[in-house]
PDB file of C-alpha atoms in Angstrom:
ATOM      1  CA  MET A  26       0.000   0.000   0.000  1.00 45.00           C
ATOM      2  CA  LYS A  27       2.905   2.344   0.620  1.00 51.00           C
ATOM      3  CA  LEU A  28       4.022   2.095  -2.988  1.00 50.00           C
ATOM      4  CA  GLY A  29       0.582   3.087  -4.282  1.00 53.00           C
ATOM      5  CA  LYS A  30       0.478   6.216  -2.117  1.00 58.00           C
ATOM      6  CA  SER A  31       3.933   7.465  -3.118  1.00 66.00           C
ATOM      7  CA  LYS A  32       3.233   7.330  -6.890  1.00 74.00           C
ATOM      8  CA  PRO A  33       0.622  10.126  -6.776  1.00 74.00           C
ATOM      9  CA  ILE A  34       3.033  12.225  -4.703  1.00 75.00           C
ATOM     10  CA  GLN A  35       5.806  11.609  -7.251  1.00 78.00           C
ATOM     11  CA  LYS A  36       3.473  12.591 -10.107  1.00 78.00           C
ATOM     12  CA  PHE A  37       2.486  15.745  -8.211  1.00 75.00           C
ATOM     13  CA  PHE A  38       6.134  16.772  -7.778  1.00 73.00           C
ATOM     14  CA  ILE A  39       6.929  16.059 -11.426  1.00 79.00           C
ATOM     15  CA  VAL A  40       3.988  18.206 -12.553  1.00 75.00           C
ATOM     16  CA  LEU A  41       5.035  20.933 -10.097  1.00 70.00           C
ATOM     17  CA  LEU A  42       8.625  20.889 -11.430  1.00 71.00           C
ATOM     18  CA  LEU A  43       7.385  21.112 -15.021  1.00 71.00           C
ATOM     19  CA  LEU A  44       5.156  24.076 -14.146  1.00 69.00           C
ATOM     20  CA  LEU A  45       8.039  25.855 -12.422  1.00 68.00           C
ATOM     21  CA  PHE A  46      10.244  25.216 -15.439  1.00 68.00           C
ATOM     22  CA  PHE A  47       7.694  26.694 -17.887  1.00 66.00           C
ATOM     23  CA  ILE A  48       7.002  29.684 -15.635  1.00 71.00           C
ATOM     24  CA  SER A  49      10.730  30.485 -15.356  1.00 65.00           C
ATOM     25  CA  CYS A  50      11.212  30.158 -19.135  1.00 59.00           C
ATOM     26  CA  LYS A  51       8.327  32.516 -19.856  1.00 53.00           C
ATOM     27  CA  ASP A  52      10.244  35.524 -18.479  1.00 50.00           C
ATOM     28  CA  ASN A  53      13.409  34.713 -20.434  1.00 50.00           C
ATOM     29  CA  LYS A  54      12.057  34.969 -23.961  1.00 48.00           C
ATOM     30  CA  ILE A  55      14.571  35.576 -26.708  1.00 48.00           C
ATOM     31  CA  THR A  56      13.613  38.755 -28.535  1.00 45.00           C
ATOM     32  CA  GLU A  57      14.981  40.477 -31.588  1.00 43.00           C
ATOM     33  CA  PRO A  58      17.116  43.513 -30.899  1.00 44.00           C
ATOM     34  CA  GLN A  59      15.200  46.781 -31.102  1.00 44.00           C
ATOM     35  CA  THR A  60      17.582  48.175 -33.696  1.00 46.00           C
ATOM     36  CA  SER A  61      16.108  45.841 -36.328  1.00 59.00           C
ATOM     37  CA  LEU A  62      12.692  47.474 -35.924  1.00 78.00           C
ATOM     38  CA  PRO A  63      11.802  50.540 -37.992  1.00 86.00           C
ATOM     39  CA  LEU A  64      11.906  53.907 -36.311  1.00 89.00           C
ATOM     40  CA  LYS A  65       8.903  56.080 -37.170  1.00 90.00           C
ATOM     41  CA  VAL A  66      10.040  59.636 -37.877  1.00 91.00           C
ATOM     42  CA  ILE A  67       7.629  62.563 -38.058  1.00 91.00           C
ATOM     43  CA  LEU A  68       9.536  65.435 -39.610  1.00 92.00           C
ATOM     44  CA  SER A  69       8.386  69.043 -39.712  1.00 93.00           C
ATOM     45  CA  VAL A  70      10.470  71.436 -41.811  1.00 93.00           C
ATOM     46  CA  GLU A  71       9.703  75.152 -41.584  1.00 94.00           C
ATOM     47  CA  VAL A  72      11.365  77.319 -44.222  1.00 94.00           C
ATOM     48  CA  TYR A  73      11.592  81.104 -43.946  1.00 93.00           C
ATOM     49  CA  VAL A  74      12.522  82.986 -47.109  1.00 92.00           C
ATOM     50  CA  LEU A  75      13.960  86.427 -46.323  1.00 90.00           C
ATOM     51  CA  ASP A  76      15.362  89.327 -48.291  1.00 87.00           C
ATOM     52  CA  LYS A  77      19.076  88.774 -49.055  1.00 81.00           C
ATOM     53  CA  GLU A  78      20.251  92.338 -48.434  1.00 83.00           C
ATOM     54  CA  PHE A  79      18.482  93.220 -45.212  1.00 78.00           C
ATOM     55  CA  LYS A  80      17.834  89.637 -44.021  1.00 78.00           C
ATOM     56  CA  THR A  81      14.676  90.730 -42.267  1.00 83.00           C
ATOM     57  CA  TYR A  82      11.948  91.198 -44.841  1.00 89.00           C
ATOM     58  CA  PRO A  83       9.893  88.093 -45.645  1.00 92.00           C
ATOM     59  CA  GLN A  84       9.538  87.086 -49.278  1.00 90.00           C
ATOM     60  CA  PRO A  85       5.920  86.056 -50.018  1.00 92.00           C
ATOM     61  CA  ASN A  86       4.813  83.761 -52.840  1.00 92.00           C
ATOM     62  CA  ILE A  87       8.285  82.320 -53.488  1.00 91.00           C
ATOM     63  CA  GLU A  88       8.546  78.775 -54.787  1.00 92.00           C
ATOM     64  CA  VAL A  89      10.515  76.610 -52.356  1.00 93.00           C
ATOM     65  CA  SER A  90      11.979  73.374 -53.700  1.00 91.00           C
ATOM     66  CA  PHE A  91      12.246  70.523 -51.185  1.00 92.00           C
ATOM     67  CA  HIS A  92      14.561  67.560 -51.500  1.00 92.00           C
ATOM     68  CA  GLU A  93      14.209  64.395 -49.398  1.00 93.00           C
ATOM     69  CA  MET A  94      16.463  61.402 -49.484  1.00 93.00           C
ATOM     70  CA  ILE A  95      16.889  58.240 -47.432  1.00 92.00           C
ATOM     71  CA  LYS A  96      20.340  56.718 -47.684  1.00 92.00           C
ATOM     72  CA  LEU A  97      21.407  53.223 -46.715  1.00 91.00           C
ATOM     73  CA  ASN A  98      25.063  53.597 -45.856  1.00 84.00           C
ATOM     74  CA  SER A  99      26.160  55.794 -48.778  1.00 83.00           C
ATOM     75  CA  GLU A 100      23.684  54.590 -51.419  1.00 90.00           C
ATOM     76  CA  ILE A 101      20.424  56.419 -52.129  1.00 92.00           C
ATOM     77  CA  LYS A 102      17.442  54.254 -51.222  1.00 91.00           C
ATOM     78  CA  GLU A 103      14.577  56.736 -51.818  1.00 91.00           C
ATOM     79  CA  GLU A 104      14.576  60.251 -53.197  1.00 91.00           C
ATOM     80  CA  GLU A 105      11.820  62.799 -53.754  1.00 92.00           C
ATOM     81  CA  PHE A 106      11.596  66.399 -55.002  1.00 92.00           C
ATOM     82  CA  TYR A 107       8.572  68.610 -54.548  1.00 90.00           C
ATOM     83  CA  LYS A 108       7.712  72.330 -54.473  1.00 93.00           C
ATOM     84  CA  ARG A 109       5.621  74.581 -52.253  1.00 93.00           C
ATOM     85  CA  ILE A 110       4.844  78.318 -52.317  1.00 94.00           C
ATOM     86  CA  THR A 111       5.542  80.556 -49.320  1.00 94.00           C
ATOM     87  CA  CYS A 112       2.648  82.308 -47.616  1.00 94.00           C
ATOM     88  CA  PRO A 113       2.384  86.137 -47.470  1.00 93.00           C
ATOM     89  CA  LYS A 114       4.602  86.096 -44.362  1.00 93.00           C
ATOM     90  CA  GLY A 115       7.407  84.400 -46.303  1.00 93.00           C
ATOM     91  CA  TRP A 116       7.369  80.908 -44.806  1.00 93.00           C
ATOM     92  CA  VAL A 117       6.185  77.421 -45.671  1.00 95.00           C
ATOM     93  CA  ILE A 118       5.833  74.335 -43.470  1.00 94.00           C
ATOM     94  CA  GLU A 119       6.151  70.784 -44.720  1.00 92.00           C
ATOM     95  CA  ARG A 120       5.425  67.705 -42.582  1.00 93.00           C
ATOM     96  CA  ARG A 121       6.520  64.241 -43.663  1.00 92.00           C
ATOM     97  CA  ASN A 122       6.490  60.729 -42.203  1.00 92.00           C
ATOM     98  CA  PHE A 123       9.346  58.257 -42.623  1.00 89.00           C
ATOM     99  CA  GLU A 124      10.284  54.786 -41.469  1.00 90.00           C
ATOM    100  CA  LEU A 125      13.991  54.578 -40.843  1.00 89.00           C
ATOM    101  CA  TYR A 126      16.014  51.411 -40.271  1.00 89.00           C
ATOM    102  CA  GLU A 127      19.444  50.832 -38.819  1.00 89.00           C
ATOM    103  CA  ASN A 128      22.329  52.174 -40.991  1.00 89.00           C
ATOM    104  CA  GLU A 129      19.956  54.581 -42.754  1.00 92.00           C
ATOM    105  CA  GLU A 130      19.920  58.364 -42.650  1.00 92.00           C
ATOM    106  CA  ILE A 131      17.462  61.061 -43.696  1.00 93.00           C
ATOM    107  CA  PHE A 132      18.692  63.938 -45.823  1.00 93.00           C
ATOM    108  CA  VAL A 133      16.336  66.937 -46.091  1.00 93.00           C
ATOM    109  CA  GLY A 134      17.072  70.067 -48.105  1.00 92.00           C
ATOM    110  CA  ALA A 135      15.283  73.184 -49.273  1.00 92.00           C
ATOM    111  CA  ASN A 136      16.021  76.044 -51.634  1.00 91.00           C
ATOM    112  CA  ALA A 137      14.200  79.073 -52.966  1.00 88.00           C
ATOM    113  CA  ASP A 138      13.375  78.879 -56.672  1.00 74.00           C
ATOM    114  CA  THR A 139      15.568  75.902 -57.676  1.00 61.00           C
ATOM    115  CA  LEU A 140      17.614  73.215 -55.979  1.00 58.00           C
ATOM    116  CA  ASN A 141      20.723  74.312 -57.922  1.00 62.00           C
ATOM    117  CA  GLY A 142      20.907  77.759 -56.324  1.00 67.00           C
ATOM    118  CA  SER A 143      23.443  79.056 -53.844  1.00 73.00           C
ATOM    119  CA  ASN A 144      20.858  79.270 -51.062  1.00 83.00           C
ATOM    120  CA  TYR A 145      20.415  75.508 -50.738  1.00 88.00           C
ATOM    121  CA  ILE A 146      20.164  74.443 -47.072  1.00 90.00           C
ATOM    122  CA  TYR A 147      20.114  70.851 -45.873  1.00 90.00           C
ATOM    123  CA  LYS A 148      20.151  68.703 -42.754  1.00 92.00           C
ATOM    124  CA  SER A 149      21.261  65.093 -42.490  1.00 92.00           C
ATOM    125  CA  ILE A 150      20.516  62.901 -39.493  1.00 89.00           C
ATOM    126  CA  GLY A 151      21.091  59.187 -39.014  1.00 89.00           C
ATOM    127  CA  TYR A 152      19.300  56.359 -37.246  1.00 88.00           C
ATOM    128  CA  GLU A 153      21.807  56.293 -34.371  1.00 84.00           C
ATOM    129  CA  GLN A 154      21.219  59.991 -33.657  1.00 85.00           C
ATOM    130  CA  LEU A 155      17.446  59.575 -33.798  1.00 85.00           C
ATOM    131  CA  ILE A 156      17.248  56.506 -31.577  1.00 80.00           C
ATOM    132  CA  SER A 157      18.693  58.561 -28.713  1.00 77.00           C
ATOM    133  CA  LYS A 158      15.888  61.148 -29.132  1.00 75.00           C
ATOM    134  CA  THR A 159      12.992  58.686 -28.942  1.00 75.00           C
ATOM    135  CA  GLU A 160      10.625  58.800 -26.010  1.00 67.00           C
ATOM    136  CA  SER A 161       8.612  55.654 -26.645  1.00 66.00           C
ATOM    137  CA  GLY A 162      11.414  53.700 -28.322  1.00 67.00           C
ATOM    138  CA  ASP A 163       9.785  53.428 -31.744  1.00 81.00           C
ATOM    139  CA  SER A 164       8.997  56.993 -32.873  1.00 85.00           C
ATOM    140  CA  VAL A 165      10.525  60.457 -32.869  1.00 89.00           C
ATOM    141  CA  LEU A 166       9.235  63.922 -33.721  1.00 89.00           C
ATOM    142  CA  LEU A 167      11.703  66.315 -35.377  1.00 89.00           C
ATOM    143  CA  PHE A 168      11.395  70.001 -36.124  1.00 91.00           C
ATOM    144  CA  TYR A 169      13.881  71.830 -38.350  1.00 91.00           C
ATOM    145  CA  PRO A 170      13.609  75.534 -39.136  1.00 93.00           C
ATOM    146  CA  PHE A 171      15.544  76.680 -42.210  1.00 92.00           C
ATOM    147  CA  THR A 172      16.160  80.303 -43.145  1.00 91.00           C
ATOM    148  CA  ILE A 173      16.865  80.981 -46.804  1.00 91.00           C
ATOM    149  CA  TYR A 174      18.150  84.366 -47.930  1.00 88.00           C
ATOM    150  CA  ARG A 175      17.050  85.164 -51.456  1.00 82.00           C
TER     151      ARG A 175
END
């Protein structure tokens, strides 16, 4: 009779050990590193076009050419050109959304009239710089003001 009573106790301990094993493994999941996930970038570029001589008077109704590029290492992955007209106060705002991966960088430029002019202004920022600015770990909001003297 003693043998019959010890078998249920042995089964209970085996089940208990298996449960403890699965519970301890649940907390130690292997996850992918966060750097392989895309970083959502919300970019707001505000361009002021001012008078070249006095550098204070706004230039209304000027065509501003925008240039966006995403580079993977040194090769261009995506590129876009578009134009907007400044308001009567001489500025224009453009908001764009990007998904940026590791080893990529965003290149944003603007110019009054054409992209070949001498007043071309640009900003380049990489994934590593952006990841340090994130609050939630997967998205970042950027604001860049550019002043162009025409």
